Steps between C-alpha positions, in 0.01 A plus 500: 500500500367478856268790454352336194455180666304680797281683250413164315434334842264808586318482163470127526331498846268789389398318198457174674221669734291631201165320469517437135528150348579252800758230425495177704702327608724777601831305460644743267413805716658324798816417304516859375463639847731274654783585235435883549518486874874521550496816283260687714527699803315684765127570422542326157615187673210516738249524201676204331491286806117582550446399131674165558269434814186590304598274189460195740133597567376369170434164319597248407618444859494734798817483702466651849849458591644697211228779557614540862877460418515792244256699710699487789816620324301771363386601852853496627630718218189749538604538870863582411412769223163612686300423194135512647316387175750210446456395880114513477513275192750260661280469816197421267686236323603343823124488588430330166752228577318431837176495301633231279627289794140547679646697785217720527583678817854605401368599146260737652759674707720547188220614274324739744845662566567539129138629457570784729822595352337514143214718640761738625697483175161531291627218289199370316694175364587390836160587629318296251722184544527525871116518532468211264716263705336617811167405339644155435603463855167588628336249250714225660382615852133465372453883545309502175351864551811657594695313236264633233553875617877437474447367135280771401744768632804350305309499182445888556881534477576243246237616256631863535856391416371263202682217686339207316710223681359622834144542376500144349613363843237699692206405276602136527527496879175701520340227290608237742385707781145532371485137414594411866208740608266315257454807270560316172379766263761754631761220532457437136506861407829567660671179391387595138665839547816338617508275196438807276792688623737208474389469130533859428860476670571196266627356830463131388612341824249697706209448222558144572480564862193704467325241313579272796351753724187480314501118567537573873186700466294238336624251752396702789161552330470111478540480112797260495457420129540860397788552761692197329436656163656822607793332659546306168470835294766651734730199428426509126570882503838448673596231248382718193726776634801279557478506877623154631327486838712232631817631352434837661404347842164672461290345779168665378299244320575145649368578833172645393440230264574239769252669728218496238554128427467435866170699510379292189591182713792404281760450766766328281496786255519752791803321642679498153476872478562589864822290526618672174440823647705400825789400261502856395467665844549240760488761794150644406301417811163576347580241208586248762165561675307458172696154475387412843142579402524235220655260743180575709264420219689173437446431886875504555441667827845487660686643186244775504540585873882505480467769242210706661633507855842631398416880428224557739714661770662736245160600358368562868819707577481702185123560503462330177146433559405425125758195487447420870121468437550270202752270685303486828190363300742242297626382851151463633391307185809261530434407859132463456592262221707319757204497743697699751216730537572696794822630367320557157250713677758722668650579171180540316350745751818717468496497112114566490535776735772685302288447182188651673692813618608558139158406360691278248226304376658194332709426824191558703297242301790253526536564877109456564506168314804385677352591840181313423675197404725504817209552735305229335774262572523616855112433529436866554211492257356852609833664422542300181149610392564871556827501300313285239250775469755784476689288248208438281370867519833646407560232230161585343573881524850469366404257201221734409751775490727292289226367270378870439843616442578198259164588316594861462840414391404249251390742232819714565705196449309392187539851371865499582554160320305623200740819485800257531358301184467819311833613585645157391319515170616847447852389578470199254370748218794739577762230493353390153518859378836527634614192309360622177664834560826329577491300196416773260781702669738218450429467120553876476826481705633227270409698178672802668819308601537347151465825321756659750740206439487561125577864562778424734668253256487763230631772724794275616582424133515869403685580835770267425561650157505837633733411786772361280506824298500722811737302721814685421326846522362404850842381628651824409223676668523300820878582529417871460229483742722310753762769478232758542357353807857459672546865446174595641551261797841685575338846466218402722738367779714815469181721539374275802834531672509880439148528641586303812825694571295835476233378739766367752657856486147644567453292797850563640446880482148459666680303775744778562255772537275324738763457764613881458138623560430275796841606657384869485145403641640309794739796592184733515312256732810457705494888545138509620573235750802688627313826532215297694226614249279175529203627310724590206698195533191285501347684203823486304533112555124452380587680181843365461371145529246569221754644281741224557236247417430665175871502418527139560188423282648726210861345553430201284346700190693700258209703425211622715186726436545866541220504752714261725808703465306811603348322803835408637644848417222659703574265793889613486409869489273470789776313704755796408229765589442329837877473571548876417195589706292588204758773391373483154196385295463325175264461201488251224333611162400244255383565129145411478545274177742272678373145595734453794374160566621378161807704447803317605853619612795353719445524870658774715608724215363819656587437860874586467442839362231586748741390775763738357246792480418430862840452654699765290231750438199522739698366817738825507215743431400703807141554373225247413588336167302359222570183279322476164464159299349525157434188266405576138526367146676677213585355156453129612713543793432517872638813668565504875578838644624529861534869612547663841543852636786418720837682538632361180816307429722795482436621851528169684790518745824354361562271794150382528482428117825316512401277793196383310685461162527118534132475610366724203728354232414133573104565482518701188769302325314181544165662387674646191646153417155355531349746253780421259453134527127555433595584141595119443125421525344815382718732274430857549677831579486423890718774684514695830536885498570705810429869498576768771216736538568875580283800595468820301792644705730216432468316838462126521132391491539119528561206251307340218567137379342388186496120416394368156392150483352267210117479490438134597147367536408158640 
């Protein structure tokens, strides 16, 4: 049961990583992984822990603490089991948790370490996602060019893996990056790619999010009306596909809608959506900053400053230049609104400098305008005029860019809307046709059911009449069948018991012969050691270990292939030849028609007779001896002939023969009983014949043993 649970766990983890149809929210996946976790061990447990950590990356709500918690457990387990791929994945997840907390410096340490490990492992999935998250970190540090390189590098790996989830994220983030750089055509192109992938995946939650991303693009491009339209499309799509954004704690629509209403100079509507967003995610620092910007618009400067000043040191420490730039300019505006212009100037200069170093034109324009207003209030008109000129020039350039992009995009949007209308009309026609077909099918179905009902009633009447007549006959047949079944069950049980008894006897005999052979072999090894013949002892031990391994492998099988039996026999003869200092040679002859790999026989059938030929025939011969083994088929029987040119049975010294009588009788008797038991499974004329060979002058010329076995194929 434990093995089955482990297999299920691994299969689930592997399937959960496949980029097919994404399912959000991942609540079911998290619950399943949590239930499977106690049943996993080792590397499978590490994979399960990493999968749990990754599950908290996704919408509707990212949970950094859960990401880090499961990743840390996976990291500790990977150190224990020396699982390098699992360790690299856990380190990457620890970095992701820090990204979500906006601890950029710590996240870069984790992600760079994981990236190096993935490069060593040639792990494309790890390289794709690690480069993607590093690109996100560099984007937050206003390193736009470097961020773009990492995004492109990640897409190479993710596209090769057909990882749609990763590609959708990468295209979306690249769209944001190009928007920040003022490249609206590229931004629109990549945001559209992200939306298309989400639609192809039927990932409804992320389709709604991608529509929101499109709204962000239009907002950055200065088109607040279209931005709001996309946000509302995202909300409508979520509602159409049964995604309750508030019940699922999805903080992805309220905040952007609050920002757009502020840009449209509707602060009350902005406050409504931003406060609702904070009810969903009260700890979201950037949602709080958006709320502060609305307070700023309502000239509630102290409330705004209380929000803006809180995260500044954290952003500085973590080198989060993107968020720091935004908050510094907000603080400058708040102090300028309170007429504390010297303090406002300090923050405005720092925020504007960060924007200029990143060439982030929206923030640069806001910074120039703010500096011009502050210098004017400080009666530094020259400086005010310089920044006013910069603001005007940049604003004209940016507005021209935005206008041209909206002009180019207008036709695309119009075509897209026409396409949606055509699709809607086609859907309406298809629905009408489906309803007509459904009505026609319903009428046919009613007629068919009515006809079947009439046939069924007639059948029931006929059946009842027939059953009354046949009732007595059926009862008698049932009784007869019951008795027959009981008899068959008894016979089956008896046959099963007989087969089990026979198999147990076979196993007992195999267990007797293996210790007998091992005892003789160990005596031979001991003799070499006592005679200080190290090379022969080493060679003998090597071959002996191979032979013992083969015997152990065959010990659980009632039948093995003839090929395996002959392999073991060769090892045994070579051991005996080594022990007798190659006093004899041997030859095994096989009939060409035999398929020794498919032909089956009991294990260690030939060995006792070969041992007898060596010990009682060839060992007592003064000259070099010969051992012949012939395997052939005759009349659907397998013949095994073992012959030697030793001294023969009649010339063995009486004392020597009697001293080994116990040894010989044990091996040959056991083998004879095994051949006899084989008849229980394969009835045949199995037998063993021993012939004394003589020369023409009547002298002993050796011994021949003929074994007949049934012909058994696999």
